Coordinates of C-alpha atoms and ligand atoms in Angstrom, one line a residue:
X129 CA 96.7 104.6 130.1
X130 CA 99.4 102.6 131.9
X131 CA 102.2 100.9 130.9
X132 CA 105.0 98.7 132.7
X133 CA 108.2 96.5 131.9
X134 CA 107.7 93.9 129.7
X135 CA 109.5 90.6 129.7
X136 CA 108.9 89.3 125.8
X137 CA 106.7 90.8 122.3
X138 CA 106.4 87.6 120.1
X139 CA 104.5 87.5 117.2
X140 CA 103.1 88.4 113.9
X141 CA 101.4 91.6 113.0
X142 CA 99.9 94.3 110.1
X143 CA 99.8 98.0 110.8
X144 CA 97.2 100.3 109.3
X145 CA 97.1 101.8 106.0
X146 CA 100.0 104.9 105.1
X147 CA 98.4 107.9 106.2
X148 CA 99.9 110.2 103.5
X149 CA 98.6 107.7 100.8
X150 CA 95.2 107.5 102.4
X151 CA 94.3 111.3 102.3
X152 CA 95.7 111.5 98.5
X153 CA 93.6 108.6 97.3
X154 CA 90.8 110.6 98.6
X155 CA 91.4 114.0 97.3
X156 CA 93.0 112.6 93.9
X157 CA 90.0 109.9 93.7
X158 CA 87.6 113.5 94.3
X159 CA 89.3 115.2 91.4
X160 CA 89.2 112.2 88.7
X161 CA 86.6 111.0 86.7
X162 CA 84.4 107.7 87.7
X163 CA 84.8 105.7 91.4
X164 CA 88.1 105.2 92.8
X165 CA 88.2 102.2 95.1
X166 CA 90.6 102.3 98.0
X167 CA 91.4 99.2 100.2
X168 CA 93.1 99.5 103.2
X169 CA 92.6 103.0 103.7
X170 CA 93.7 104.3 106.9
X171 CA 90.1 104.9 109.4
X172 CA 92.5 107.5 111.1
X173 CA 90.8 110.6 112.6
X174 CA 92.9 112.8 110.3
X175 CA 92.1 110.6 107.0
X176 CA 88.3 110.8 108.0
X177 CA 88.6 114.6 108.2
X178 CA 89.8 114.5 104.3
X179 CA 86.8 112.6 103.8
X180 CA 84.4 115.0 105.6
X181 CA 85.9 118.0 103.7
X182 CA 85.1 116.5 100.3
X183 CA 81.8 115.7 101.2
X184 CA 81.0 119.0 102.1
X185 CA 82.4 119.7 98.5
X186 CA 79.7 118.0 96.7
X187 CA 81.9 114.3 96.3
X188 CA 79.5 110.8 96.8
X189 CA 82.1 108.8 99.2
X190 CA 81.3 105.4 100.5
X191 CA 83.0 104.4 103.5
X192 CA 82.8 100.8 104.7
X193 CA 85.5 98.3 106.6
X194 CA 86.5 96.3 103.0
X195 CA 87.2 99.5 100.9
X196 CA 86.2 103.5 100.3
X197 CA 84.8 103.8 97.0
X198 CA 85.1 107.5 96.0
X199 CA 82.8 109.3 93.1
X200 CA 84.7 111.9 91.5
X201 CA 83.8 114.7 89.8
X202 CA 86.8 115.6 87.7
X203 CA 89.3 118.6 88.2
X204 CA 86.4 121.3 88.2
X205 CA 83.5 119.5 89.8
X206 CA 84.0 120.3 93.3
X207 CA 81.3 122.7 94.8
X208 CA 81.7 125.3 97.1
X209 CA 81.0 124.5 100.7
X210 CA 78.1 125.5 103.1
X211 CA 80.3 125.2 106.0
X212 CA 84.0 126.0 107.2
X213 CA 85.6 123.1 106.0
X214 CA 87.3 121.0 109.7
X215 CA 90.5 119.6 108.9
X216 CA 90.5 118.6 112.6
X217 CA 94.3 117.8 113.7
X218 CA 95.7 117.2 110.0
X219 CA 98.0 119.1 108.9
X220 CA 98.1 117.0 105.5
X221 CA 94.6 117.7 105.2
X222 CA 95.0 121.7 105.8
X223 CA 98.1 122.4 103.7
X224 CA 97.1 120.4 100.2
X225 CA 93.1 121.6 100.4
X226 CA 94.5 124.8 100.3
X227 CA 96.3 124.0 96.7
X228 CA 93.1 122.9 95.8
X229 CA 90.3 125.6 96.7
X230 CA 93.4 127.9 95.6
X231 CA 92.2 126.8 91.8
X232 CA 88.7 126.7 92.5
X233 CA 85.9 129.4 91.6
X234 CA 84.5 129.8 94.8
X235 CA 85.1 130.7 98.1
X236 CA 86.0 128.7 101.1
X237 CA 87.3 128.9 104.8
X238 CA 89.3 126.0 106.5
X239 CA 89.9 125.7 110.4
X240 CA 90.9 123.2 112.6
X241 CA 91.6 122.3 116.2
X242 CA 93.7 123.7 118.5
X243 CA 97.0 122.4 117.1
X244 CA 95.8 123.5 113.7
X245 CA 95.4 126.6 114.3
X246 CA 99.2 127.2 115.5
X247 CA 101.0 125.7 112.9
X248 CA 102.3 127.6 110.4
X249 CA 100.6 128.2 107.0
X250 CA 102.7 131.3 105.7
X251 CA 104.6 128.6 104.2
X252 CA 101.8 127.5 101.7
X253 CA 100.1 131.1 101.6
X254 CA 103.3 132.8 100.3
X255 CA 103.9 130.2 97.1
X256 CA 100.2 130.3 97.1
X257 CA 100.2 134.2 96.6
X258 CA 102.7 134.4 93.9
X259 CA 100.7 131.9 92.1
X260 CA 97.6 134.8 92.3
X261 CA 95.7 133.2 94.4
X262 CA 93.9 135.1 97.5
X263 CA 94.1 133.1 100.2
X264 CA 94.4 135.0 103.8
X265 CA 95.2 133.7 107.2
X266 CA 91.9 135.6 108.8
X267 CA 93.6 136.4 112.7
X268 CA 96.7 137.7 110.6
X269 CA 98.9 135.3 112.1
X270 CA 100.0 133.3 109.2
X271 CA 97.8 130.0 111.0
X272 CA 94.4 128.8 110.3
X273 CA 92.0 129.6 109.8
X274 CA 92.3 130.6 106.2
X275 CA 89.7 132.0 103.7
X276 CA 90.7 131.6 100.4
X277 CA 88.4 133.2 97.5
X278 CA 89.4 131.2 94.1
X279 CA 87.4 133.0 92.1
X280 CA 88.2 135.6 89.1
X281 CA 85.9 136.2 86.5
X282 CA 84.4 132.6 86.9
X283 CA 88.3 131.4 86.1
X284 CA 91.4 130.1 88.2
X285 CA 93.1 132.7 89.2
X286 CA 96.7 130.8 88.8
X287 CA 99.7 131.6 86.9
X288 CA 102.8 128.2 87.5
X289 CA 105.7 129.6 89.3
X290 CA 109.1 128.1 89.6
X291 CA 108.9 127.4 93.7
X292 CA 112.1 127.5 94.9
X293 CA 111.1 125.6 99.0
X294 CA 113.1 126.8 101.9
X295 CA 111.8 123.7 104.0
X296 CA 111.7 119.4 102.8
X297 CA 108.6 119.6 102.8
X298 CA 105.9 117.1 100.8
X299 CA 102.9 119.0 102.3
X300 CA 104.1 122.3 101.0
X301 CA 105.2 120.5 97.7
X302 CA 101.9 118.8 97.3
X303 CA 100.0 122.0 97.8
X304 CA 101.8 123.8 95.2
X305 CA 101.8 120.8 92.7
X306 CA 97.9 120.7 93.4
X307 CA 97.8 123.9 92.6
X308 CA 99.4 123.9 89.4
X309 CA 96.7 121.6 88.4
X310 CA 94.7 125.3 87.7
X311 CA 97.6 127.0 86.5
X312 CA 97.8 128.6 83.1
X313 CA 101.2 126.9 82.8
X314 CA 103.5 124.4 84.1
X315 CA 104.5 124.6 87.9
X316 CA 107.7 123.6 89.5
X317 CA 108.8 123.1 93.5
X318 CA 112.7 122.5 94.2
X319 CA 113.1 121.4 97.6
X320 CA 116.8 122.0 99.7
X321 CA 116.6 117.7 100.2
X322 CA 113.5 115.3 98.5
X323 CA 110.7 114.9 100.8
X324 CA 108.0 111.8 100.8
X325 CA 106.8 111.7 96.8
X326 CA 103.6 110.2 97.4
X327 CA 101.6 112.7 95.6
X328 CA 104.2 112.2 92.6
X329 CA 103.9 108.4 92.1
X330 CA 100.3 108.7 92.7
X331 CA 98.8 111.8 90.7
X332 CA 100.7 110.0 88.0
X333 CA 98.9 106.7 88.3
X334 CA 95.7 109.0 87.6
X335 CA 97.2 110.5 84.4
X336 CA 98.7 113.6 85.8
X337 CA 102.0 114.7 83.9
X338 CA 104.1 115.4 86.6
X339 CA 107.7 114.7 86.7
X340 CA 110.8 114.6 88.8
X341 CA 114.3 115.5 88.4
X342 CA 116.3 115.5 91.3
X343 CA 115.1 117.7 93.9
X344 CA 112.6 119.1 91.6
X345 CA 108.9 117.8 90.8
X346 CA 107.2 119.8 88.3
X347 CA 103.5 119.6 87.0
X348 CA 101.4 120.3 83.6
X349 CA 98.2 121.7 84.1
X350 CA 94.8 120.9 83.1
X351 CA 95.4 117.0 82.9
X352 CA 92.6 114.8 82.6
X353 CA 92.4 112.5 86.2
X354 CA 90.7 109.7 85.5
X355 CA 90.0 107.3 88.7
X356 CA 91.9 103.9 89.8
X357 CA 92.6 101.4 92.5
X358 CA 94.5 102.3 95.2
X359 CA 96.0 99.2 97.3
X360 CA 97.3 101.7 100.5
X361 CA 100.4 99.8 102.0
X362 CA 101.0 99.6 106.1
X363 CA 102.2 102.7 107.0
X364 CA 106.2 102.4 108.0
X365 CA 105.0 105.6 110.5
X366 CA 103.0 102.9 112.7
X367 CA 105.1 100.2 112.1
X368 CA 108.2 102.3 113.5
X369 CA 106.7 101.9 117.1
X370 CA 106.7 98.1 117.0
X371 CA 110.0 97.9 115.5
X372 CA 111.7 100.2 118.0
X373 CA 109.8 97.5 120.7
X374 CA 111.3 94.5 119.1
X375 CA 114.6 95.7 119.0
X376 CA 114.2 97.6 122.9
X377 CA 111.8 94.7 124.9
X378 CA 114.3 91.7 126.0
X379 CA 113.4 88.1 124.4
X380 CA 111.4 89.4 121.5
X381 CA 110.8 88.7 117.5
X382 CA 108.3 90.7 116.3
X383 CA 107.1 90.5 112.1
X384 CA 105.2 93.1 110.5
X385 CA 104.0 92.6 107.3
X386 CA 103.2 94.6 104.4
X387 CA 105.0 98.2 105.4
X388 CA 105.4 100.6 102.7
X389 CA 109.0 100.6 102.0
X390 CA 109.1 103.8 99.5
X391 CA 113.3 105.4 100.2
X392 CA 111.6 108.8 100.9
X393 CA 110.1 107.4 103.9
X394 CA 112.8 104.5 105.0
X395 CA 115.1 106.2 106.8
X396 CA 114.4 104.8 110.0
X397 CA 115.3 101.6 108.1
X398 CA 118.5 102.5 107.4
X399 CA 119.0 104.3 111.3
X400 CA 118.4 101.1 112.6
X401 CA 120.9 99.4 110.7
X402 CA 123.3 101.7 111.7
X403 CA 122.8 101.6 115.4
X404 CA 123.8 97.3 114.6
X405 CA 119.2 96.8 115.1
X406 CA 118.7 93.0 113.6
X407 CA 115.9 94.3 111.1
X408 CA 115.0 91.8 108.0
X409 CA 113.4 92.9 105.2
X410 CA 111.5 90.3 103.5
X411 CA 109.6 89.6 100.3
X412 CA 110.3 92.8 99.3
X413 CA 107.6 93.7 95.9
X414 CA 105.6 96.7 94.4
X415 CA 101.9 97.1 95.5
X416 CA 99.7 99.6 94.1
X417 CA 102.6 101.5 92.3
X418 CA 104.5 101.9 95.5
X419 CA 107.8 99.2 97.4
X420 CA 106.1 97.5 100.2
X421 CA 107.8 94.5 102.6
X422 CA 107.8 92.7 105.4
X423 CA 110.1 93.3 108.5
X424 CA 111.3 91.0 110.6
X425 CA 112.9 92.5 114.0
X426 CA 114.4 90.9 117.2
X427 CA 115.8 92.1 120.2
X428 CA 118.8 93.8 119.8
X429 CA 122.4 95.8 121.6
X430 CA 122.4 99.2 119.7
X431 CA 124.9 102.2 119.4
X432 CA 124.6 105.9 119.0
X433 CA 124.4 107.6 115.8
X434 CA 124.6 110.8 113.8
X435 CA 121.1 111.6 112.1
X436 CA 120.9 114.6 110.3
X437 CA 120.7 115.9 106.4
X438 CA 119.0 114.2 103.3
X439 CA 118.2 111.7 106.0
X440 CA 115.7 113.4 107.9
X441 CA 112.6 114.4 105.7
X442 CA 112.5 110.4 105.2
X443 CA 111.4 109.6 109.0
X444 CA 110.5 112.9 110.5
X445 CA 108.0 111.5 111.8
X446 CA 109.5 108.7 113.6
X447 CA 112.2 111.1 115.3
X448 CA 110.5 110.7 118.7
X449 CA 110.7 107.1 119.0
X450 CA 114.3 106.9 117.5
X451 CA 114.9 109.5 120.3
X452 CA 113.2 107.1 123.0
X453 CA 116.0 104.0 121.2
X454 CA 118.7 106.3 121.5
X455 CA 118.1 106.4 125.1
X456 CA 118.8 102.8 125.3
X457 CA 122.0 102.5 122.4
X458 CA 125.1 103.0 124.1
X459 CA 127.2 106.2 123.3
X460 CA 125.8 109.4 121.8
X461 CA 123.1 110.1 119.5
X462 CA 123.3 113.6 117.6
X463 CA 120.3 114.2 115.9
X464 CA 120.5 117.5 113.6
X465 CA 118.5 119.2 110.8
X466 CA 115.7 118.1 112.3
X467 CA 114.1 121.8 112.7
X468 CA 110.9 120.8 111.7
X469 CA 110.2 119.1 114.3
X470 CA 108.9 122.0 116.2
X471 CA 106.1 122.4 114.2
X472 CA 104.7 119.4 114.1
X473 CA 101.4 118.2 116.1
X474 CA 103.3 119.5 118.7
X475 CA 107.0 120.7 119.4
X476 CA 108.7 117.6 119.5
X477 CA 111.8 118.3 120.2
X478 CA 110.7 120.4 123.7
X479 CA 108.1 117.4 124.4
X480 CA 110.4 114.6 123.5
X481 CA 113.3 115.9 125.6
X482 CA 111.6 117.3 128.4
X483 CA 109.2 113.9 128.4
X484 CA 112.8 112.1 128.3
X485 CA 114.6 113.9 131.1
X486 CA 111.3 112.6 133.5
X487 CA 112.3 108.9 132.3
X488 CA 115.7 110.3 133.4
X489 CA 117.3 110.1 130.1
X490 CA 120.3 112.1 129.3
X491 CA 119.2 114.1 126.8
X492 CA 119.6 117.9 126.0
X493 CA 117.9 119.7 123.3
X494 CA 119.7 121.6 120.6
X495 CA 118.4 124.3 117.5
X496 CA 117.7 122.2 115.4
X497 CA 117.7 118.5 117.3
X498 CA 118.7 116.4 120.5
X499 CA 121.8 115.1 121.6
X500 CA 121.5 111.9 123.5
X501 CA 123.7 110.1 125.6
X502 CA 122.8 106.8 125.6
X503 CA 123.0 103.3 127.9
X504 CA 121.0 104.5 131.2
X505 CA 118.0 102.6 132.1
X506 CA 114.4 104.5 132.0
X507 CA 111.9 105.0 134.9
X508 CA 108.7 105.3 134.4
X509 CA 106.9 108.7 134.7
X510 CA 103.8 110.4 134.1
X511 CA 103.7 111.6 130.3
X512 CA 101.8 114.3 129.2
X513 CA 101.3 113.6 125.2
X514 CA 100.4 117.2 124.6
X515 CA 97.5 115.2 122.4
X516 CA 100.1 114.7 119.8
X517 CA 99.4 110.9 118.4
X518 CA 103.2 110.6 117.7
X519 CA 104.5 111.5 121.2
X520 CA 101.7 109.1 123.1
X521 CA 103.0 105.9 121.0
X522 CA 106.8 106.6 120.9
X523 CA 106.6 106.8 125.5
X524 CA 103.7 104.2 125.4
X525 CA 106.9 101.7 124.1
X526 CA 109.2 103.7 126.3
X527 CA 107.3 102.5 128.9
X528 CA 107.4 98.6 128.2
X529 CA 111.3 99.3 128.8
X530 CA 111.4 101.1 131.9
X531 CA 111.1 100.4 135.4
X532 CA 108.5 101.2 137.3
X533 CA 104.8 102.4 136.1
X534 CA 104.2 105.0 132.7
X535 CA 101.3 106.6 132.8
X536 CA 100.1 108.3 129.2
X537 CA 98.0 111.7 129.7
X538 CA 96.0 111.8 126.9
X539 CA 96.8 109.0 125.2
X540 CA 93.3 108.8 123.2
X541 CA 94.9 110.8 120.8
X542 CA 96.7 107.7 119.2
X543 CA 93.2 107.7 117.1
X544 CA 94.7 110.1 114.6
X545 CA 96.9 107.9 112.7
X546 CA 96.7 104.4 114.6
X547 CA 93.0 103.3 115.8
X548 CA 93.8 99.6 117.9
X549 CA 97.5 101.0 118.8
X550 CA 97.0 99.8 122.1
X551 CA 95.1 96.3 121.7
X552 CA 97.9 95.4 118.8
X553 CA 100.7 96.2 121.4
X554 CA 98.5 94.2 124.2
X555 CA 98.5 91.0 121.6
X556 CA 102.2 91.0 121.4
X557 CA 103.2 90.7 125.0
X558 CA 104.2 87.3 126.4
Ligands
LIG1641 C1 103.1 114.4 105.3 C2 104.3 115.1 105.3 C3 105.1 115.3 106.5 C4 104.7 114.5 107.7 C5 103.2 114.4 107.9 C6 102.6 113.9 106.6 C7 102.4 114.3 104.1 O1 105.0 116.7 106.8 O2 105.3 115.0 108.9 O3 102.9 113.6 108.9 O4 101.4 113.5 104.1 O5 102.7 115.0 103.1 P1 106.0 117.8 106.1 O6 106.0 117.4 104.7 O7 105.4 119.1 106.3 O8 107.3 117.6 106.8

């Protein structure tokens, strides 16, 4: 896919449904008792892989274009699977299953692509293991694919721990928290800053008694899930793309409506704001038990920043295109803290830099970041997305900013977490 300077993005737009809210309406939906109805769920490969997991695990799901209407089973319904279970590219998807079948009675094996299977799962089998449960990464490299064997005796095997997290992490949060759902007593995770709290806000909603204090959610076992609606907001991870293009593309106004505004995942909100962006959020209200707005952004002079701390589990994910604005802020960008980045879909903070330097950015990378020095113009180069959704958007908009041609390798991949990415952007450009 090619892309080239564009002169004006006008108009009026509504990004797909949250991707971490999608996959928990499923699994949560699976786990309660009577039909949860979803609308707006994301039709992302990854949320379609959560979807084709629970199947295999005995759950009724209809999947249609107005709404998913899952048929749960309750906390101990699930069945044990024929098949490896595919988690495909999801990382979401691999890490929480696993605090699930954890609690289970029966045995299971997860795998995934290629991507999968190099990202690191010691991180969910250790808490998982002091917990009791046997779960095993089966090459003995602490990736997929894992077997986990939840049986004892025809019993959970789980005892609650006290989990004290070395990463900000809501995946390895969730899976503990799911977990503790089979424990014989209540579970905790403390986490070094507060990571996205999507599985908090909505296990509650289906009658979970799970709290949070601080840095610290904690869970009570054996709750009775009973199903609900979930109303899925935009997801402010897709919407980050078009904002950093109204603020970059000359001449352009761009509103998105209905982004889910939830402060664990606005930081790039607040970035933008600090690098002087003109970003208005409007009718601001609570949908489906979580802050959703719209945003209102127009083209804009930006400044360098310092990114780092309590700041950075809240847009991790948008990193790479705050990276690709950086580029185009005058004065330095510092972005630190931001480790995790290397294990993501894939190491964005080589792929981003290295990606950068060949748009002739000035850009190094550091341990645990980038530093940017901002205010040169781009040229367009060949970009190999490495298949990672995340990377293919963030250069697809670098591109509408540089000079010259930017070609995408890959750039299927946007099918993940954004299906129509590219027809959405075509609609906006004047
Ligand atoms: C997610 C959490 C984040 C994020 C991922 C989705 C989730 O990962 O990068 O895209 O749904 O819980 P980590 O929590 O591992 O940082």
């Amino acid at each position: 896919m090619k892309f080239s300077r564009c002169s004006a993005l006008r108009g009026e737009l509504t990004v797909p449904g949250d991707k971490s809210i999608s996959h928990r309406a499923v699994m949560f939906g699976a786990l309660s008792e009577g039909t949860t109805e979803v609308t707006n769920f994301l039709q992302g490969a990854d949320c379609l892989s959560t979807i084709d997991c629970f199947r295999r695990m005995g759950i009724e799901i209809d999947n249609t274009p107005e709404r998913i209407l899952i048929h749960g089973k309750g906390l101990h319904g699930l069945t044990a699977p024929t098949t490896i279970l595919d988690t495909g590219n999801s990382g979401t998807t691999t890490r929480l299953i696993s605090g699930i079948l954890s609690g289970q009675t029966f045995e299971s094996v997860l795998n995934g692509d290629a991507s999968i299977q190099t990202r690191p799962m010691k991180r969910i089998i250790d808490p998982l293991t002091r917990m009791g449960a046997d779960i095993i990464s089966m090459k003995g490299n602490g990736c997929a694919p894992l077997q986990i064997n939840g049986s004892c005796h025809g019993k959970s095997r789980l005892h609650g721990i006290h989990y004290q997290s070395p990463v900000a992490s809501a995946q390895v949060k969730s899976c503990i928290l799911l977990a503790g759902l089979y424990a014989d007593s209540p579970t905790s995770v403390t986490e070094p800053y507060v990571s996205r709290n999507h599985t908090e806000l909505m296990l509650s909603g289906f009658g979970a008694d799970i709290r949070t204090e601080g840095t610290t959610a904690s869970i009570c076992p054996d709750p009775h899930l009973t199903a609900m609606k979930v109303e899925v907001p935009g997801d402010i991870s897709s919407a980050a793309y078009f904002i950093a293009a109204g603020l970059m593309v000359p001449d352009s106004e761009i509103l998105i409506r209905n982004v889910g505004i939830n402060p664990t995942r606005d930081g790039i909100l607040r970035v933008i704001r600090d690098m002087g962006g003109d970003l208005t959020v409007l009718n601001e209200k609570i949908s489906g038990g979580e802050p959703v707005a719209d945003l209102l952004v127009r083209t804009s002079d930006l400044h360098g920043t310092v990114i780092g701390g309590a700041i950075i589990p809240t847009l991790i994910d948008e990193l790479p295109m705050i990276a690709v604005l950086a580029c185009l802020a005058k004065g330095t960008t510092i972005i630190k803290d931001a480790q995790e980045l290397k294990v993501k879909e894939s190491n964005r903070i080589d792929v981003v830099v290295n990606n950068l330097k060949s748009m002739g950015a000035h850009i190094e990378a550091t341990e645990d970041g980038m530093i940017i020095e901002g205010g040169y113009p781009l040229h367009g180069a060949v970009i190999d997305s490495r298949l990672d959704h995340r990377i293919a958007m963030s250069f697809a908009i670098a591109g509408l900013a540089a000079d010259g041609e930017t070609e995408i390798l890959g750039a299927d991949c946007v099918k993940i977490s954004f299906p129509g990415f590219y027809e959405m952007l075509g609609k906006l450009q004047k």
